[in-house]
PDB file of C-alpha atoms in Angstrom:
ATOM      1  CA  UNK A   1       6.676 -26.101 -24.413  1.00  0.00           C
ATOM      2  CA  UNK A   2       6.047 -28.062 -21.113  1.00  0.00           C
ATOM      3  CA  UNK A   3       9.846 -27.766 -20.137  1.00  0.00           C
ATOM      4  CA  UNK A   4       8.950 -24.067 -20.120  1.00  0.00           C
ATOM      5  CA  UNK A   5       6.180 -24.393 -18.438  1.00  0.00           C
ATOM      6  CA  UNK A   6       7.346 -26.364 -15.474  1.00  0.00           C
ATOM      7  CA  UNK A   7      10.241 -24.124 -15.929  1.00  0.00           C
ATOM      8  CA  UNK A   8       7.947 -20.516 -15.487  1.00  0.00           C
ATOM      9  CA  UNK A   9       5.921 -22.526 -12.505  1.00  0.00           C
ATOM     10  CA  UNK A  10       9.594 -23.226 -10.579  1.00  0.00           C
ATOM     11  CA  UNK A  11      10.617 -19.668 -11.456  1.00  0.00           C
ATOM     12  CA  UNK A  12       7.123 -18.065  -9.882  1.00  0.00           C
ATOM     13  CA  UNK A  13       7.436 -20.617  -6.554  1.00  0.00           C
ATOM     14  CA  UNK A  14      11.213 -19.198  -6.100  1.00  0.00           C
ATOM     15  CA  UNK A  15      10.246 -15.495  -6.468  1.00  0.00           C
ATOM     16  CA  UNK A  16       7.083 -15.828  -3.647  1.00  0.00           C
ATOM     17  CA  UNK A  17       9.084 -17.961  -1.582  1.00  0.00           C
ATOM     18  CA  UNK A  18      12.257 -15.614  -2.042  1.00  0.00           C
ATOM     19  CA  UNK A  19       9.716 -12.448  -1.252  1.00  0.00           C
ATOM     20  CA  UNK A  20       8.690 -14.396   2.186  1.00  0.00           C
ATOM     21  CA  UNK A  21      11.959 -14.502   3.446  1.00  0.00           C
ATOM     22  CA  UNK A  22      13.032 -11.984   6.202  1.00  0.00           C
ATOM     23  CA  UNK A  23       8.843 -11.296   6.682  1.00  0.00           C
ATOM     24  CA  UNK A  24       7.694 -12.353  10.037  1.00  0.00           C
ATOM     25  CA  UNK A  25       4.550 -14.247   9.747  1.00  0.00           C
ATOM     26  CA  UNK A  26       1.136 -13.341  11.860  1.00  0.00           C
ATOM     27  CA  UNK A  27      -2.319 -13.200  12.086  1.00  0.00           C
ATOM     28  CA  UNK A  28      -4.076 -10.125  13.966  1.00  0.00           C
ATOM     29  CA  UNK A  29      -7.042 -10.491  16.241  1.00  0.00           C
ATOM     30  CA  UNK A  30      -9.212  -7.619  16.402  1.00  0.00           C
ATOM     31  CA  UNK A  31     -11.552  -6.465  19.917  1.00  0.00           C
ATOM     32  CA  UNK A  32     -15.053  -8.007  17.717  1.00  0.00           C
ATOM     33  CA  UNK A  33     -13.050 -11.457  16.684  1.00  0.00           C
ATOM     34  CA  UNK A  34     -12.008 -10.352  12.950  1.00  0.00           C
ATOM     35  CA  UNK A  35      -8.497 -11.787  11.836  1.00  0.00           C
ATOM     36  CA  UNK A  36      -6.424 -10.760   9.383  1.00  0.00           C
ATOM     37  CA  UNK A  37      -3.329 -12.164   8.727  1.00  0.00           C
ATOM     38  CA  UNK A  38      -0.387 -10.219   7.793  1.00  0.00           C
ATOM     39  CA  UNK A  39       3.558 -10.111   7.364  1.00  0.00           C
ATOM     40  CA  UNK A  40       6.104  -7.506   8.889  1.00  0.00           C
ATOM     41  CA  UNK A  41       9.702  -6.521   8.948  1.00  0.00           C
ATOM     42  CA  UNK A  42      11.638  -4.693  11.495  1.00  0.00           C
ATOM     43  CA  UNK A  43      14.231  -2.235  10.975  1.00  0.00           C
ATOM     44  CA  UNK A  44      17.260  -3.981  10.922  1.00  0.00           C
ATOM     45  CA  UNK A  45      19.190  -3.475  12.875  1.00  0.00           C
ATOM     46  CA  UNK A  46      17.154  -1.474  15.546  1.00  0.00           C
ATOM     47  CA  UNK A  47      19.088   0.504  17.781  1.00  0.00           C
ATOM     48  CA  UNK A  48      17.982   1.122  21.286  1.00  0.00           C
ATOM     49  CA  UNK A  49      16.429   4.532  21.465  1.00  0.00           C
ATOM     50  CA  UNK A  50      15.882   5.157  17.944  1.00  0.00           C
ATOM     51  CA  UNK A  51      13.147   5.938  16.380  1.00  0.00           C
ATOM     52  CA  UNK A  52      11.780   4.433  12.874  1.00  0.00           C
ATOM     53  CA  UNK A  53       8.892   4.689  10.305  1.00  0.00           C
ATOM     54  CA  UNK A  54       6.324   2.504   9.678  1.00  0.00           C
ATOM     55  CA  UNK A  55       5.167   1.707   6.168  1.00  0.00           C
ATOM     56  CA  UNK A  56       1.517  -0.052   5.240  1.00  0.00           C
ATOM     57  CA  UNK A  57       1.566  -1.715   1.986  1.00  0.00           C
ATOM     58  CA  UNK A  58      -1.803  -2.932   0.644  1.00  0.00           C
ATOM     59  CA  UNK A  59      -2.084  -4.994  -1.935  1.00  0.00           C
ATOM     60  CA  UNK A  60      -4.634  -5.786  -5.044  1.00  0.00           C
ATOM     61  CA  UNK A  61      -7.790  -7.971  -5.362  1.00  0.00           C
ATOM     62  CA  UNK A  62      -5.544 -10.620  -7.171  1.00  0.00           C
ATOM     63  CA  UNK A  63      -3.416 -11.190  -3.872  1.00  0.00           C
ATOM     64  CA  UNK A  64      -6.432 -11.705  -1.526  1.00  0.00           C
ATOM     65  CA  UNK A  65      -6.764 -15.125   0.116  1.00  0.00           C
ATOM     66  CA  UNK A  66      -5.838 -16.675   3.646  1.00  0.00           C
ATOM     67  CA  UNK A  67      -2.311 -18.100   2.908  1.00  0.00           C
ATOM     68  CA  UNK A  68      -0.373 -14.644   4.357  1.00  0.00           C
ATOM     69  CA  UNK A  69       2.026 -15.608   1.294  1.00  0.00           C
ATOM     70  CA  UNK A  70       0.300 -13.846  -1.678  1.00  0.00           C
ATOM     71  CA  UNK A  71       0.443 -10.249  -0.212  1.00  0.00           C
ATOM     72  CA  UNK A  72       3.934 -10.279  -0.738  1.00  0.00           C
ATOM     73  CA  UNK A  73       3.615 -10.988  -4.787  1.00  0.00           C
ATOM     74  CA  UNK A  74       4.189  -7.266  -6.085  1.00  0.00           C
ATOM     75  CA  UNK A  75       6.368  -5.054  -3.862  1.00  0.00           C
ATOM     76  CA  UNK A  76       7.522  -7.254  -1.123  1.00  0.00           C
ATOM     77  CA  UNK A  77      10.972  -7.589  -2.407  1.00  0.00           C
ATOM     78  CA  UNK A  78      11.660  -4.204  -3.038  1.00  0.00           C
ATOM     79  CA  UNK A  79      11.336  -4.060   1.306  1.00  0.00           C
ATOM     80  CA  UNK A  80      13.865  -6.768   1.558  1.00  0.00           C
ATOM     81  CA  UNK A  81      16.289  -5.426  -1.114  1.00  0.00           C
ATOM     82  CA  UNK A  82      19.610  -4.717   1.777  1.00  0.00           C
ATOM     83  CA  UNK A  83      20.284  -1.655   0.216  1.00  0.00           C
ATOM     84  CA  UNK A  84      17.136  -0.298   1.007  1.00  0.00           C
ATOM     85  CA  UNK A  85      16.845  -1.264   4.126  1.00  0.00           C
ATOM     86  CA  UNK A  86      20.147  -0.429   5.213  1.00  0.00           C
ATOM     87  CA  UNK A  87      19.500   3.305   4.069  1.00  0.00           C
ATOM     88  CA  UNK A  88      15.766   3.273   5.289  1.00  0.00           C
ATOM     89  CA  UNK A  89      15.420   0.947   7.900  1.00  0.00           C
ATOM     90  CA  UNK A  90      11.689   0.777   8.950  1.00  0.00           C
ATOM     91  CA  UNK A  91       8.558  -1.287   9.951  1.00  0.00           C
ATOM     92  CA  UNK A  92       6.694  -2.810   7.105  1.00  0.00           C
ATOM     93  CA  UNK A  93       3.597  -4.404   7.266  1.00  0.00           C
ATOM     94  CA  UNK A  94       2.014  -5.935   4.852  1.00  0.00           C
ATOM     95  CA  UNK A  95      -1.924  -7.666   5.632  1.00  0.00           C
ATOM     96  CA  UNK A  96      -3.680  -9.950   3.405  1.00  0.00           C
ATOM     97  CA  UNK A  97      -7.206  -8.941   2.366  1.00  0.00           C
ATOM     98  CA  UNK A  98      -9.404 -12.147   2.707  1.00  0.00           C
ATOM     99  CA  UNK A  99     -10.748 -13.674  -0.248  1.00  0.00           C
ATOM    100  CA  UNK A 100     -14.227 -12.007  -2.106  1.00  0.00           C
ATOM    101  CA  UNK A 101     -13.806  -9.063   0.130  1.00  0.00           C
ATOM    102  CA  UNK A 102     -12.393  -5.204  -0.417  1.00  0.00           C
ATOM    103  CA  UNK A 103     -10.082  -3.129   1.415  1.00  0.00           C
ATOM    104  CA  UNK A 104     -12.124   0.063   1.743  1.00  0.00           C
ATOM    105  CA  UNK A 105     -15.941  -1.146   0.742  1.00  0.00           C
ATOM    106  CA  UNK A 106     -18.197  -4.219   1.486  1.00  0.00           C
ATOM    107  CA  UNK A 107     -18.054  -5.117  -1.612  1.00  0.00           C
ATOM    108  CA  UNK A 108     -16.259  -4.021  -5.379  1.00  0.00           C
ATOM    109  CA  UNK A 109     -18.069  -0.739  -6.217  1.00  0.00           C
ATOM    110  CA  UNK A 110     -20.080  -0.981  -9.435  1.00  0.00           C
ATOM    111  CA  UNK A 111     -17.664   1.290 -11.496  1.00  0.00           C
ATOM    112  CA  UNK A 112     -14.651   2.707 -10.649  1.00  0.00           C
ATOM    113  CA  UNK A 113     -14.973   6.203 -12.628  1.00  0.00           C
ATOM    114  CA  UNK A 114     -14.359   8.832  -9.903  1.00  0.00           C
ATOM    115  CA  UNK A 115     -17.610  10.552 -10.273  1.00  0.00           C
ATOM    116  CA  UNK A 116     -19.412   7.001  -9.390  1.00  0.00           C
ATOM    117  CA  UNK A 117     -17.210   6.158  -6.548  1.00  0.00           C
ATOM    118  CA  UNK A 118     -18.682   6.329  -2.903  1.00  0.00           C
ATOM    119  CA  UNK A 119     -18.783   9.639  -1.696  1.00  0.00           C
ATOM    120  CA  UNK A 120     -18.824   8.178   1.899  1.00  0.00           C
ATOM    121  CA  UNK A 121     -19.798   5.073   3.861  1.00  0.00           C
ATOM    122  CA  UNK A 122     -19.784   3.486   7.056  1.00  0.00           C
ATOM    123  CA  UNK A 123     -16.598   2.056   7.897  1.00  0.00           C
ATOM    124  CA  UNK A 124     -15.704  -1.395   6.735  1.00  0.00           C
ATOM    125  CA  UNK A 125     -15.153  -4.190   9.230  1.00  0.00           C
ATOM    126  CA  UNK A 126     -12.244  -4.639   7.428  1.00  0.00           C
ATOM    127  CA  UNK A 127     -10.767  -1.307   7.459  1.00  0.00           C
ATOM    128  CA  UNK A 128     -11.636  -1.219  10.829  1.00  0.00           C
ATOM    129  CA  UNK A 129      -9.847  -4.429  11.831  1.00  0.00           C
ATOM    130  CA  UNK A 130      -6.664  -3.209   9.630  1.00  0.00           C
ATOM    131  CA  UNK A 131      -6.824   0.188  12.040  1.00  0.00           C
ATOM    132  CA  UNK A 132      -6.274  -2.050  14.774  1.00  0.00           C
ATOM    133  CA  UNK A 133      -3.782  -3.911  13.424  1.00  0.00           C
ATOM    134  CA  UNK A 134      -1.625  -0.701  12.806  1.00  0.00           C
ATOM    135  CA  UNK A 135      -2.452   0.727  16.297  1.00  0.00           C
ATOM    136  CA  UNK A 136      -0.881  -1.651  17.801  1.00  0.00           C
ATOM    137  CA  UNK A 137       2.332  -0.773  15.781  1.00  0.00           C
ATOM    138  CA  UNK A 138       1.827   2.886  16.652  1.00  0.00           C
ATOM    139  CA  UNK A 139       1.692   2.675  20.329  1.00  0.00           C
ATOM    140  CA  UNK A 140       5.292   1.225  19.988  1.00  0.00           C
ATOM    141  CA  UNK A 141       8.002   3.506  21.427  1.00  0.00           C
ATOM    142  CA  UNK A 142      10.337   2.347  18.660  1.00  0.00           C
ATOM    143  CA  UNK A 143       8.214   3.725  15.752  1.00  0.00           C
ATOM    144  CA  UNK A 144       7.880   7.356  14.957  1.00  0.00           C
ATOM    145  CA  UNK A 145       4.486   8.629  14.395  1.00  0.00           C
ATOM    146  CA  UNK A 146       5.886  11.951  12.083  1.00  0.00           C
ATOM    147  CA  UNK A 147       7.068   9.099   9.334  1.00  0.00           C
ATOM    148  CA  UNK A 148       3.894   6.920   8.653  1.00  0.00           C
ATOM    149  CA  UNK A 149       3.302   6.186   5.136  1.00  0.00           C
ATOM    150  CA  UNK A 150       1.271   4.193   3.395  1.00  0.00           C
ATOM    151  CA  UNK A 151       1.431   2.094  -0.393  1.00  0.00           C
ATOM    152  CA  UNK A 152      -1.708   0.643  -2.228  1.00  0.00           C
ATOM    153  CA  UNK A 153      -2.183  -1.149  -5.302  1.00  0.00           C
ATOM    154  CA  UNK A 154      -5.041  -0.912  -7.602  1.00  0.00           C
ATOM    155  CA  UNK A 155      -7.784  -2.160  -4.816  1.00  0.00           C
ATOM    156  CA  UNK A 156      -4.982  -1.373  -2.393  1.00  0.00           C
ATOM    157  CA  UNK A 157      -4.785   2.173  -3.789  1.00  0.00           C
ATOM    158  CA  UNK A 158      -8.859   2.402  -2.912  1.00  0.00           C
ATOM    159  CA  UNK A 159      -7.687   1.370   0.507  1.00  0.00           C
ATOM    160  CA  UNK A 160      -5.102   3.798   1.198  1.00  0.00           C
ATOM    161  CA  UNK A 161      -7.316   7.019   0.026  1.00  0.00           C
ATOM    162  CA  UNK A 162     -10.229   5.169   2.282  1.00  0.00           C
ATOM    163  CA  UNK A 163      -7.491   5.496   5.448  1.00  0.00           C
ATOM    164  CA  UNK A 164      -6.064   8.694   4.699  1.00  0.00           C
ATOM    165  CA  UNK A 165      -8.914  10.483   4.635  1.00  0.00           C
ATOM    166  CA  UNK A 166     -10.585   8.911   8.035  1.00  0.00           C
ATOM    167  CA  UNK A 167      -7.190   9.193   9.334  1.00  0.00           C
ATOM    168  CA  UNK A 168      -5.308  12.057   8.336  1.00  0.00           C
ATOM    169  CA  UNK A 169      -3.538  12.797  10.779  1.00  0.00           C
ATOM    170  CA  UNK A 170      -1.696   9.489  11.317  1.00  0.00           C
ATOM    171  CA  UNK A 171      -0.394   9.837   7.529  1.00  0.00           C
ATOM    172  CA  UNK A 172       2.890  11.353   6.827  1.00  0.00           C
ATOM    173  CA  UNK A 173       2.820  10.228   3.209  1.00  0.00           C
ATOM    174  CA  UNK A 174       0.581   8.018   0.729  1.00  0.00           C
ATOM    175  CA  UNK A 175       1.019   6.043  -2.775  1.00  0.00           C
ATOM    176  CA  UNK A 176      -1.815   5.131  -4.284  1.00  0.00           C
ATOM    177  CA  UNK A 177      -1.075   3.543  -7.621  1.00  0.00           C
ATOM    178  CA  UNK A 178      -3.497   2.778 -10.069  1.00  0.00           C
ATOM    179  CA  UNK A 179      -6.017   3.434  -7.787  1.00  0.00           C
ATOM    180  CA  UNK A 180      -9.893   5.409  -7.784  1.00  0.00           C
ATOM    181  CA  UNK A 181     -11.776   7.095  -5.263  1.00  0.00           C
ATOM    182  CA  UNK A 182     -14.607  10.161  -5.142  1.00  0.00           C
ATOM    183  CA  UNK A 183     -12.863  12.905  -5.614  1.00  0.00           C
ATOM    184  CA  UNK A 184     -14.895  14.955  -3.331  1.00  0.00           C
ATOM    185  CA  UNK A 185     -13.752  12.840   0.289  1.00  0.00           C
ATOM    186  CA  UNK A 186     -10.180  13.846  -0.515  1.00  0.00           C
ATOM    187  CA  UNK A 187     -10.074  17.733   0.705  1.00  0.00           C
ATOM    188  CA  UNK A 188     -10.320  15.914   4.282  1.00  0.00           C
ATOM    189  CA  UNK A 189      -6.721  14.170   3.581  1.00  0.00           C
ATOM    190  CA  UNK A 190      -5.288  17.405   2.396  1.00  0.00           C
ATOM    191  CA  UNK A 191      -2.320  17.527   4.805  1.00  0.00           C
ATOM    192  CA  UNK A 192      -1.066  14.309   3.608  1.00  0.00           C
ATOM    193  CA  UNK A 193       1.211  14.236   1.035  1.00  0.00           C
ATOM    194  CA  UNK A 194       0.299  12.437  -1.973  1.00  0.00           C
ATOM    195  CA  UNK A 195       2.863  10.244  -4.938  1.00  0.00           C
ATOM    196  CA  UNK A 196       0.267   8.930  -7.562  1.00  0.00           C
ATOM    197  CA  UNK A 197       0.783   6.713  -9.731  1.00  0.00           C
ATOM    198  CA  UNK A 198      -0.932   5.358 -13.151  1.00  0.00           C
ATOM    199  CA  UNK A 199      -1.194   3.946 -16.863  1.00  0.00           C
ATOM    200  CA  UNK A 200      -2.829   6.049 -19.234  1.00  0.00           C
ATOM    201  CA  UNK A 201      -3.937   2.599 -20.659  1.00  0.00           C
ATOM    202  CA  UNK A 202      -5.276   1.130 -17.560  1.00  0.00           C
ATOM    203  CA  UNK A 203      -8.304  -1.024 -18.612  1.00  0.00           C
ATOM    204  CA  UNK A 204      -8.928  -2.319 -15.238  1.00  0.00           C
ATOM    205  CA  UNK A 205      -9.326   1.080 -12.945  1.00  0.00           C
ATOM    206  CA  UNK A 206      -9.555   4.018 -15.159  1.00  0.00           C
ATOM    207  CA  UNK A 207      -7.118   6.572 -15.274  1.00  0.00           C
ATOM    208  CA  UNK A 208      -9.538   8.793 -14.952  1.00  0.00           C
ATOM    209  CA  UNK A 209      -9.317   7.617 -10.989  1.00  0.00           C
ATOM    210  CA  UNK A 210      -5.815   9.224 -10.232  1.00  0.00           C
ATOM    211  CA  UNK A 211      -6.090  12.193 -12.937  1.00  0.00           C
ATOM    212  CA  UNK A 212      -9.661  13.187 -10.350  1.00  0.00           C
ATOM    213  CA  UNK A 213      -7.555  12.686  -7.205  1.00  0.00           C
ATOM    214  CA  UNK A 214      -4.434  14.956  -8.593  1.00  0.00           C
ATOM    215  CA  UNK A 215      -6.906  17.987  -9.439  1.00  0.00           C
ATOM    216  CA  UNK A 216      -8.965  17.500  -6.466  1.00  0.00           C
ATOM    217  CA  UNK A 217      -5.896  17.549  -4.230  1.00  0.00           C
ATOM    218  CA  UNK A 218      -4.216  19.717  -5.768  1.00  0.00           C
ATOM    219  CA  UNK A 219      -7.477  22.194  -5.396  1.00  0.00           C
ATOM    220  CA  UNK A 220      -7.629  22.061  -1.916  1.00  0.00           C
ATOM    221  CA  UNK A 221      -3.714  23.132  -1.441  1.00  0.00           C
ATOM    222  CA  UNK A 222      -2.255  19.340  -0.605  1.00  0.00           C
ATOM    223  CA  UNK A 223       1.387  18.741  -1.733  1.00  0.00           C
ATOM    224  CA  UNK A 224       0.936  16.027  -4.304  1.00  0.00           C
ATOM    225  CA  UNK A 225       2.544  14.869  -7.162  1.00  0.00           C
ATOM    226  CA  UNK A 226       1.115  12.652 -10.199  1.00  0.00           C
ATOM    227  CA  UNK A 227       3.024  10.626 -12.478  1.00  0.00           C
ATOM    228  CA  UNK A 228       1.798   8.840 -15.505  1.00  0.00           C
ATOM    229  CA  UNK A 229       2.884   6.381 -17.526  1.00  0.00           C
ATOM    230  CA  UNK A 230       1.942   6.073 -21.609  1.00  0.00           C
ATOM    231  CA  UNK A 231       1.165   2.991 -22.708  1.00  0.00           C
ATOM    232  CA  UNK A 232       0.927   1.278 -19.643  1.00  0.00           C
ATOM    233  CA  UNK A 233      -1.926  -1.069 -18.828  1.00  0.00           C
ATOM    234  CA  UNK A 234      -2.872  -1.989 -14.815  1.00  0.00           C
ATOM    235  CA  UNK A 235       0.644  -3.098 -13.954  1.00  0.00           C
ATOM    236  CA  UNK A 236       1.703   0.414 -12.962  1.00  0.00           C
ATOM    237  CA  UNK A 237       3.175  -0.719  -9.993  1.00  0.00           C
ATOM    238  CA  UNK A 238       6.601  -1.931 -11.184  1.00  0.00           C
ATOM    239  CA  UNK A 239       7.176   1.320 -13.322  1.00  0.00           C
ATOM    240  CA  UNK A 240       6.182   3.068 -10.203  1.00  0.00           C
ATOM    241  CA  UNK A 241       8.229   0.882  -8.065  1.00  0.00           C
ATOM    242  CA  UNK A 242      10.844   1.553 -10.416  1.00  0.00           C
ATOM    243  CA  UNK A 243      10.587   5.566 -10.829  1.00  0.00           C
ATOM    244  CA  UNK A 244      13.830   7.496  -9.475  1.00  0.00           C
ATOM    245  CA  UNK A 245      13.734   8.220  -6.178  1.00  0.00           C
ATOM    246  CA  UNK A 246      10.839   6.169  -5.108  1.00  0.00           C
ATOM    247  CA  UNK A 247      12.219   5.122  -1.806  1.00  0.00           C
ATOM    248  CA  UNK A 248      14.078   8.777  -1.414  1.00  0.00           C
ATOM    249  CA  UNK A 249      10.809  10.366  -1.546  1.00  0.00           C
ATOM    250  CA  UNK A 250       8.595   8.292   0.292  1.00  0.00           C
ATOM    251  CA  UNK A 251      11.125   7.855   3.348  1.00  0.00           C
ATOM    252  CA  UNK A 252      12.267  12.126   3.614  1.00  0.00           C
ATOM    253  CA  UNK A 253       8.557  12.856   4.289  1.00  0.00           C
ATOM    254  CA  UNK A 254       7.295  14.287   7.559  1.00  0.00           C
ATOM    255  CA  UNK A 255       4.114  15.291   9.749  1.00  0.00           C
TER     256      UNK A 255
END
């Protein structure tokens, strides 16, 4: 039993250290003094002239820290997989949510049934730091603003609805997975176009979250598709990650 053990710690230190390489390794200074470290890949290769799209990937509450390592822990492979990026080359980046705090809210809302959610807020320092981080990406002549897209997982997927709808008009595409939000902010986001993602046996984030979002967006005339999963607890992401065309889809959309 402790052969497999040491065995299962080895095999979890090769996958995150595996996942690492090929991600260039940063920390971002915001105007006020926030930093928030993060990891990115470039298309590769770039070719003078071209154009390519930019992908945001947040992650979950269990990935927060300051090590810039732990980000990488669900999804960062799939990036660095060559067949993928030879067919869609792109910017990834991928920023690490500090310890004890939340992508799109000071703190971890109370519940996390749609109807509770907040219906709007201030801005987080955070999200406002992370908005910062990607303008600096978008003012680059090498990435195309029609093809920005953006990934969230569980507290990640919180995140990207918070962005989208403050920013929809920077947002080709979005993927929140096993995510939650009010569904009444999403109307504002409803020329983005929406992949969600979830377990009908989520006991972490309600389903309840992402079946809200599809019938809100789909109310207000957004192109959005929902896909759920039976059976399937909060680790939707690697069915999700794993759903045909995943990449295809995410990668043909356009502003």
């Amino acid at each position: 039993m402790k052969q497999w053990s040491i065995l299962l710690v080895f095999l979890s230190l090769s996958l995150s250290l595996s996942a690492q390489q090929g991600y260039e390794k940063d920390v971002f200074v915001s105007s006020t003094g926030d930093s928030l470290p993060y990891r990115m890949i470039r298309p590769e290769p770039m070719k003078a002239g071209k154009k390519y799209p930019l992908v945001l990937f947040l992650h979950g509450a269990g990935e927060r820290g300051n090590d810039n390592e732990r980000q990488l822990t669900h999804g960062g492979q799939m990036f660095l997989n060559p067949v993928n990026r030879e067919k869609y080359p792109a910017f990834v980046l991928v920023p690490q949510c500090p310890a004890g705090s939340y992508w799109a809210y000071t703190e971890r809302p109370k519940s996390l049934f749609p109807a509770d959610m907040p219906a709007g807020q201030e801005m987080s320092s955070l999200i406002r730091t992370l908005k910062q981080l990607l303008d600096t990406y978008l003012v680059m002549p090498e990435v195309d603003k029609k093809r920005i897209y953006i990934v969230g997982l569980s507290m990640g997927a919180m995140g990207t609805y918070d962005l989208v709808v403050r920013y929809p008009e920077i947002f080709a595409a979005a993927v929140p997975i096993c995510g939650s939000v009010n569904p009444d902010r999403l109307p504002a986001a409803k020329e983005v176009k929406f992949r969600i993602f979830h377990g009908d046996a989520d006991d972490v984030v309600t389903v309840e979250g992402s079946r809200e979002a599809y019938k809100a967006l789909k109310a207000a005339g957004a192109k959005v598709e929902y896909i759920e999963f039976p059976g399937c607890n909060h680790g939707s992401w690697n069915p999700a990650f794993n759903y045909p065309g995943f990449m295809e889809w995410l990668f043909k959309q356009k502003k």
